[in-house]
Amino acid sequence: MTKTKVWDYLMNIINNDLAVHLTLIDPDPIKQTAQDAGIIAKYAAEAGTDAFMVGGSTAYGFLDDTVKEIKEKTELPVILFPGTVGGLSKYADAVFFMSVLNSRNPYYIVRAQLIGARAVKEFELEPIGMAYLVLEPGGTAGYMSEAQLIPRNKPQIAAAYALAAKYIGFKLVYLEAGSGAEHEAPLEMISTVASLIDIPLIVGGGIENPEQAIAVVRAGADMVVQGTFVEKTVLKDKGAKLAKVISAMKKETKAKKLNK
Ligand code: 1GP
């Protein structure tokens, strides 16, 4: 049996009617050193994030130190978010075992997964099957994964993909606008997807302030990912701005519960 510790941890938060906040850390040393990643993780944990995602579209060969630093500085789960088969580390807890459903290239739908699967087993990583849907503008993730970007004004296409993902048996769906996107995923797209599926919905890309985090949660996101904002702010203010975003989105989900 595959262990499901991290999955259970995430679902426990959602089942308590709270949205999950995920901090994305890119292990590329061009972004920050492994030591700085550890410090960022410490502040993010103090700010209330629930878990870390470690990965990047071009991350290869330098994950271990970053994962180890994060594990040393915090108690929170580290989930790999691999852009390539090089995005695996035996020091992490889990891996979003993802398929870019709207890629034009089968490599990103299932071939990279074929290559990486044995390592996931040997590294004893907890696999969490995730359908990854990249919408406009898509950023580096969209470019690297050769995604046929979902038009921002076509929520029904994202929703049909998400429903297909649920029927195939993925554990969750990720709506990705692209790291550093000027605008987060359209709220109408989030709500259309959320209304059709009962598996958790992750939303990421371009979320930079409490208002955006509240809006995506209100629209139906179960998990919110922030990467660029964390990189830009956390070392400077020790996580003060991040804490505001997290507490705003956590209150929003509590508000939803009270209104049920
Ligand atoms: C990227 O969705 C994530 O894969 C996070 O995006 O860097 O814009 O927060 P940001």
Coordinates of N, CA and C in Angstrom, one line a residue, residues 98-248:
M98 N 2.2 14.5 -11.7 CA 1.3 15.3 -12.6 C 1.4 14.9 -14.0
S99 N 0.3 15.1 -14.7 CA 0.2 15.0 -16.1 C -0.3 16.3 -16.7
V100 N 0.4 16.8 -17.7 CA -0.1 18.0 -18.3 C -1.1 17.6 -19.4
L101 N -2.4 17.5 -18.9 CA -3.4 17.0 -19.8 C -3.6 17.7 -21.1
N102 N -3.3 19.0 -21.1 CA -3.5 19.8 -22.3 C -2.2 20.0 -23.1
S103 N -1.2 19.2 -22.8 CA 0.1 19.3 -23.6 C -0.2 18.7 -25.0
R104 N 0.5 19.2 -26.0 CA 0.4 18.6 -27.4 C 1.4 17.5 -27.5
N105 N 2.3 17.3 -26.5 CA 3.4 16.4 -26.6 C 3.2 15.3 -25.6
P106 N 3.0 14.0 -26.0 CA 2.8 12.9 -25.1 C 3.8 12.8 -24.0
Y107 N 5.0 13.3 -24.3 CA 6.1 13.2 -23.2 C 5.6 13.8 -21.9
Y108 N 4.9 15.0 -22.0 CA 4.4 15.6 -20.8 C 3.1 15.1 -20.2
I109 N 2.5 14.2 -21.0 CA 1.2 13.6 -20.5 C 1.6 12.3 -19.8
V110 N 2.5 11.5 -20.4 CA 2.7 10.2 -19.8 C 4.1 9.7 -19.9
R111 N 4.9 10.2 -20.8 CA 6.3 9.6 -21.1 C 7.2 9.9 -19.9
A112 N 7.2 11.2 -19.5 CA 8.1 11.6 -18.4 C 7.7 10.8 -17.1
Q113 N 6.4 10.6 -17.0 CA 5.9 9.9 -15.8 C 6.4 8.4 -15.9
L114 N 6.5 7.8 -17.1 CA 7.0 6.5 -17.3 C 8.4 6.4 -16.8
I115 N 9.2 7.4 -17.2 CA 10.6 7.4 -16.8 C 10.8 7.7 -15.3
G116 N 10.0 8.5 -14.7 CA 10.2 8.9 -13.3 C 9.5 7.9 -12.3
A117 N 8.6 7.1 -12.7 CA 7.8 6.3 -11.8 C 8.7 5.4 -10.9
R118 N 9.7 4.8 -11.5 CA 10.6 3.9 -10.7 C 11.3 4.6 -9.6
A119 N 11.8 5.8 -9.9 CA 12.5 6.6 -8.9 C 11.5 7.0 -7.8
V120 N 10.3 7.3 -8.1 CA 9.3 7.7 -7.0 C 9.2 6.5 -6.1
K121 N 9.1 5.3 -6.6 CA 9.0 4.1 -5.7 C 10.3 3.9 -4.9
E122 N 11.4 4.0 -5.6 CA 12.7 3.8 -4.8 C 12.9 4.8 -3.8
F123 N 12.5 6.1 -4.1 CA 12.7 7.2 -3.1 C 11.7 7.2 -2.0
E124 N 10.7 6.3 -2.1 CA 9.6 6.2 -1.2 C 8.9 7.5 -1.0
L125 N 8.6 8.1 -2.2 CA 7.9 9.4 -2.2 C 6.4 9.0 -2.3
E126 N 5.6 9.8 -1.6 CA 4.1 9.6 -1.7 C 3.6 10.2 -3.0
P127 N 3.1 9.4 -3.9 CA 2.6 10.0 -5.2 C 1.2 10.5 -5.0
I128 N 1.0 11.8 -5.5 CA -0.4 12.3 -5.4 C -0.7 12.7 -6.9
G129 N -1.5 11.9 -7.5 CA -1.9 12.0 -8.9 C -2.6 13.3 -9.2
M130 N -2.0 14.1 -10.1 CA -2.6 15.5 -10.3 C -2.7 15.8 -11.8
A131 N -3.8 16.2 -12.2 CA -4.0 16.7 -13.6 C -3.6 18.2 -13.6
Y132 N -2.7 18.5 -14.5 CA -2.2 19.9 -14.6 C -2.7 20.5 -15.9
L133 N -3.5 21.6 -15.7 CA -4.1 22.3 -16.8 C -3.5 23.7 -16.9
V134 N -2.9 24.0 -18.1 CA -2.2 25.3 -18.2 C -3.1 26.2 -19.1
L135 N -3.4 27.3 -18.5 CA -4.2 28.3 -19.3 C -3.4 29.5 -19.7
E136 N -4.0 30.3 -20.5 CA -3.2 31.5 -20.9 C -2.9 32.4 -19.7
P137 N -1.8 33.0 -19.6 CA -0.7 33.1 -20.6 C 0.2 31.9 -20.4
G138 N 0.2 31.2 -19.3 CA 1.0 29.9 -19.2 C 2.4 30.0 -18.8
G139 N 3.1 31.1 -19.1 CA 4.4 31.3 -18.6 C 5.4 30.2 -19.0
T140 N 6.4 30.1 -18.2 CA 7.5 29.1 -18.5 C 6.9 27.7 -18.5
A141 N 6.0 27.4 -17.6 CA 5.4 26.1 -17.5 C 4.7 25.7 -18.8
G142 N 3.9 26.7 -19.4 CA 3.2 26.4 -20.6 C 4.1 26.2 -21.8
Y143 N 5.2 27.0 -21.8 CA 6.2 26.9 -22.9 C 6.9 25.6 -22.8
M144 N 7.4 25.2 -21.6 CA 8.2 24.0 -21.5 C 7.4 22.8 -21.7
S145 N 6.1 22.8 -21.3 CA 5.3 21.6 -21.4 C 4.5 21.5 -22.7
E146 N 4.8 22.4 -23.6 CA 4.2 22.4 -24.9 C 2.6 22.3 -24.8
A147 N 2.1 23.2 -23.9 CA 0.7 23.1 -23.6 C -0.1 23.8 -24.7
Q148 N -1.2 23.3 -25.1 CA -2.2 24.0 -25.9 C -3.0 24.8 -24.9
L149 N -2.6 26.0 -24.7 CA -3.1 26.9 -23.6 C -4.6 27.0 -23.6
I150 N -5.2 26.8 -22.5 CA -6.7 27.0 -22.5 C -7.0 28.5 -22.5
P151 N -7.8 28.9 -23.5 CA -8.2 30.4 -23.6 C -8.8 30.8 -22.3
R152 N -8.5 32.0 -21.9 CA -9.0 32.5 -20.6 C -10.5 32.7 -20.6
N153 N -11.1 32.9 -21.9 CA -12.5 33.1 -22.0 C -13.3 31.8 -22.3
K154 N -12.6 30.7 -22.0 CA -13.3 29.4 -22.3 C -13.3 28.5 -21.1
P155 N -14.1 28.9 -20.0 CA -14.1 28.2 -18.8 C -14.6 26.7 -19.0
Q156 N -15.5 26.6 -20.1 CA -16.1 25.2 -20.3 C -15.0 24.2 -20.7
I157 N -14.0 24.7 -21.4 CA -12.9 23.8 -21.8 C -12.1 23.3 -20.6
A158 N -11.8 24.3 -19.7 CA -11.1 23.9 -18.5 C -12.0 22.9 -17.7
A159 N -13.3 23.2 -17.6 CA -14.2 22.3 -16.8 C -14.3 20.9 -17.4
A160 N -14.3 20.8 -18.7 CA -14.4 19.5 -19.4 C -13.1 18.7 -19.1
Y161 N -12.0 19.4 -19.2 CA -10.7 18.7 -18.8 C -10.7 18.2 -17.4
A162 N -11.2 19.1 -16.5 CA -11.2 18.8 -15.1 C -12.1 17.6 -14.8
L163 N -13.3 17.5 -15.5 CA -14.2 16.4 -15.3 C -13.5 15.1 -15.8
A164 N -12.9 15.3 -17.0 CA -12.2 14.1 -17.5 C -11.1 13.6 -16.5
A165 N -10.4 14.5 -15.9 CA -9.4 14.2 -14.9 C -10.0 13.4 -13.8
K166 N -11.1 13.9 -13.3 CA -11.8 13.2 -12.2 C -12.2 11.8 -12.6
Y167 N -12.8 11.7 -13.8 CA -13.2 10.3 -14.3 C -12.1 9.4 -14.5
I168 N -10.9 9.9 -14.9 CA -9.7 9.1 -15.1 C -9.2 8.6 -13.7
G169 N -9.4 9.4 -12.7 CA -9.1 9.0 -11.4 C -8.0 9.9 -10.7
F170 N -7.7 11.0 -11.3 CA -6.7 11.9 -10.7 C -7.2 12.3 -9.3
K171 N -6.3 12.6 -8.4 CA -6.7 13.0 -7.0 C -7.1 14.5 -7.0
L172 N -6.4 15.2 -7.8 CA -6.7 16.7 -7.8 C -6.4 17.3 -9.2
V173 N -6.9 18.5 -9.3 CA -6.8 19.3 -10.6 C -6.1 20.6 -10.2
Y174 N -5.1 20.9 -11.1 CA -4.4 22.2 -10.9 C -4.6 23.1 -12.0
L175 N -5.2 24.3 -11.8 CA -5.4 25.3 -12.8 C -4.2 26.3 -12.7
E176 N -3.4 26.3 -13.8 CA -2.1 27.0 -13.7 C -2.2 28.2 -14.8
A177 N -2.1 29.4 -14.3 CA -2.0 30.5 -15.2 C -0.6 30.8 -15.6
G178 N 0.4 30.2 -14.9 CA 1.8 30.5 -15.2 C 2.4 31.3 -14.1
S179 N 3.7 30.9 -13.7 CA 4.3 31.7 -12.6 C 4.5 33.1 -13.1
G180 N 4.2 34.0 -12.2 CA 4.3 35.5 -12.5 C 3.3 36.0 -13.5
A181 N 2.2 35.3 -13.7 CA 1.2 35.8 -14.6 C 0.6 37.1 -14.2
E182 N 0.3 37.9 -15.1 CA -0.2 39.3 -14.8 C -1.5 39.2 -14.0
H183 N -2.4 38.2 -14.4 CA -3.6 38.0 -13.7 C -3.8 36.6 -13.3
E184 N -4.4 36.4 -12.2 CA -4.7 35.0 -11.8 C -5.7 34.3 -12.7
A185 N -5.9 33.0 -12.5 CA -6.9 32.3 -13.3 C -8.2 33.1 -13.2
P186 N -9.0 33.2 -14.4 CA -10.3 33.9 -14.3 C -11.2 33.2 -13.3
L187 N -11.9 34.1 -12.5 CA -12.7 33.6 -11.5 C -13.9 32.7 -12.0
E188 N -14.4 33.1 -13.2 CA -15.5 32.3 -13.8 C -15.0 30.9 -14.2
M189 N -13.7 30.9 -14.6 CA -13.2 29.5 -14.9 C -13.1 28.7 -13.7
I190 N -12.6 29.3 -12.6 CA -12.4 28.6 -11.3 C -13.8 28.0 -10.9
S191 N -14.8 28.9 -10.9 CA -16.1 28.5 -10.4 C -16.8 27.5 -11.3
T192 N -16.5 27.6 -12.6 CA -17.1 26.6 -13.5 C -16.5 25.2 -13.2
V193 N -15.2 25.2 -13.1 CA -14.5 23.9 -12.8 C -15.0 23.4 -11.4
A194 N -14.9 24.3 -10.4 CA -15.3 23.8 -9.0 C -16.7 23.3 -9.0
S195 N -17.6 23.8 -9.8 CA -19.0 23.4 -9.7 C -19.2 22.0 -10.3
L196 N -18.2 21.5 -11.1 CA -18.3 20.2 -11.8 C -17.6 19.1 -11.1
I197 N -16.6 19.4 -10.3 CA -15.8 18.3 -9.8 C -15.9 18.3 -8.2
D198 N -15.7 17.1 -7.6 CA -15.6 17.1 -6.2 C -14.3 16.7 -5.7
I199 N -13.3 16.6 -6.6 CA -11.9 16.5 -6.1 C -11.3 17.8 -5.9
P200 N -10.3 18.0 -5.1 CA -9.8 19.3 -4.8 C -9.2 20.0 -6.0
L201 N -9.4 21.3 -6.0 CA -8.9 22.2 -7.1 C -7.8 23.1 -6.6
I202 N -6.6 23.0 -7.2 CA -5.5 23.9 -6.9 C -5.5 25.0 -7.9
V203 N -5.2 26.2 -7.4 CA -5.1 27.4 -8.3 C -3.8 28.1 -8.1
G204 N -3.1 28.4 -9.1 CA -1.8 29.1 -9.0 C -1.5 30.0 -10.2
G205 N -0.5 30.9 -9.9 CA -0.1 31.8 -11.0 C -0.6 33.2 -10.8
G206 N 0.3 34.1 -10.5 CA -0.1 35.5 -10.4 C -0.9 36.0 -9.2
I207 N -0.9 35.2 -8.1 CA -1.6 35.6 -6.9 C -0.7 36.3 -6.0
E208 N -1.0 37.6 -5.8 CA 0.0 38.5 -5.2 C -0.5 39.3 -4.0
N209 N -1.8 39.2 -3.7 CA -2.3 40.0 -2.6 C -3.5 39.3 -1.9
P210 N -3.9 39.8 -0.7 CA -5.1 39.1 0.0 C -6.3 39.1 -0.9
E211 N -6.6 40.2 -1.6 CA -7.9 40.2 -2.4 C -7.9 39.1 -3.4
Q212 N -6.8 38.9 -4.1 CA -6.8 37.8 -5.1 C -7.0 36.5 -4.5
A213 N -6.3 36.3 -3.3 CA -6.4 35.0 -2.7 C -7.8 34.7 -2.2
I214 N -8.4 35.8 -1.6 CA -9.8 35.6 -1.2 C -10.7 35.3 -2.4
A215 N -10.5 36.0 -3.5 CA -11.3 35.9 -4.7 C -11.2 34.4 -5.3
V216 N -10.0 33.9 -5.3 CA -9.9 32.5 -5.9 C -10.5 31.5 -5.0
V217 N -10.4 31.7 -3.7 CA -11.0 30.8 -2.7 C -12.5 30.9 -2.8
R218 N -13.0 32.1 -2.9 CA -14.5 32.3 -3.0 C -15.0 31.7 -4.2
A219 N -14.2 31.7 -5.3 CA -14.7 31.1 -6.6 C -14.7 29.6 -6.5
G220 N -13.9 29.0 -5.6 CA -14.0 27.6 -5.5 C -12.6 26.8 -5.3
A221 N -11.5 27.6 -5.3 CA -10.2 26.9 -5.1 C -10.1 26.3 -3.7
D222 N -9.6 25.1 -3.7 CA -9.4 24.4 -2.4 C -8.0 24.7 -1.9
M223 N -7.1 24.9 -2.8 CA -5.7 25.1 -2.5 C -5.1 26.3 -3.3
V224 N -4.4 27.1 -2.7 CA -3.8 28.3 -3.4 C -2.3 28.2 -3.4
V225 N -1.7 28.4 -4.5 CA -0.2 28.3 -4.6 C 0.4 29.7 -4.8
Q226 N 1.4 30.0 -4.0 CA 2.1 31.3 -4.3 C 3.6 31.0 -4.3
G227 N 4.3 31.5 -5.4 CA 5.7 31.3 -5.6 C 6.4 32.7 -5.7
T228 N 6.1 33.4 -6.8 CA 6.7 34.7 -7.1 C 6.6 35.7 -5.9
F229 N 5.4 35.8 -5.4 CA 5.1 36.7 -4.3 C 6.0 36.4 -3.1
V230 N 6.1 35.1 -2.8 CA 7.0 34.7 -1.7 C 8.4 35.1 -1.9
E231 N 8.9 34.8 -3.2 CA 10.3 35.1 -3.5 C 10.5 36.6 -3.4
K232 N 9.5 37.4 -3.8 CA 9.7 38.9 -3.8 C 9.6 39.5 -2.4
T233 N 8.9 38.9 -1.5 CA 8.6 39.5 -0.2 C 9.2 38.9 1.1
V234 N 9.3 37.6 1.1 CA 9.5 37.0 2.4 C 10.9 37.3 3.1
L235 N 11.9 37.3 2.3 CA 13.2 37.6 2.9 C 13.3 39.0 3.4
K236 N 12.6 39.9 2.7 CA 12.6 41.3 3.0 C 11.8 41.6 4.3
D237 N 10.6 41.0 4.4 CA 9.7 41.4 5.5 C 9.5 40.2 6.5
K238 N 10.3 39.2 6.4 CA 10.2 38.0 7.3 C 8.8 37.4 7.3
G239 N 8.1 37.5 6.1 CA 6.8 36.9 6.0 C 5.6 37.7 6.4
A240 N 5.8 39.0 6.7 CA 4.7 39.8 7.2 C 3.5 39.9 6.1
K241 N 3.9 40.2 4.9 CA 2.9 40.3 3.8 C 2.2 39.0 3.6
L242 N 3.1 37.9 3.6 CA 2.5 36.6 3.3 C 1.5 36.2 4.4
A243 N 1.8 36.5 5.6 CA 0.9 36.2 6.7 C -0.5 36.8 6.5
K244 N -0.5 38.1 5.9 CA -1.7 38.8 5.7 C -2.5 38.0 4.6
V245 N -1.9 37.6 3.6 CA -2.5 36.8 2.5 C -3.1 35.5 3.1
I246 N -2.3 34.8 3.8 CA -2.8 33.5 4.3 C -4.0 33.7 5.3
S247 N -3.8 34.7 6.2 CA -4.9 34.8 7.2 C -6.2 35.2 6.5
A248 N -6.1 36.1 5.4 CA -7.3 36.5 4.7 C -8.0 35.3 4.0

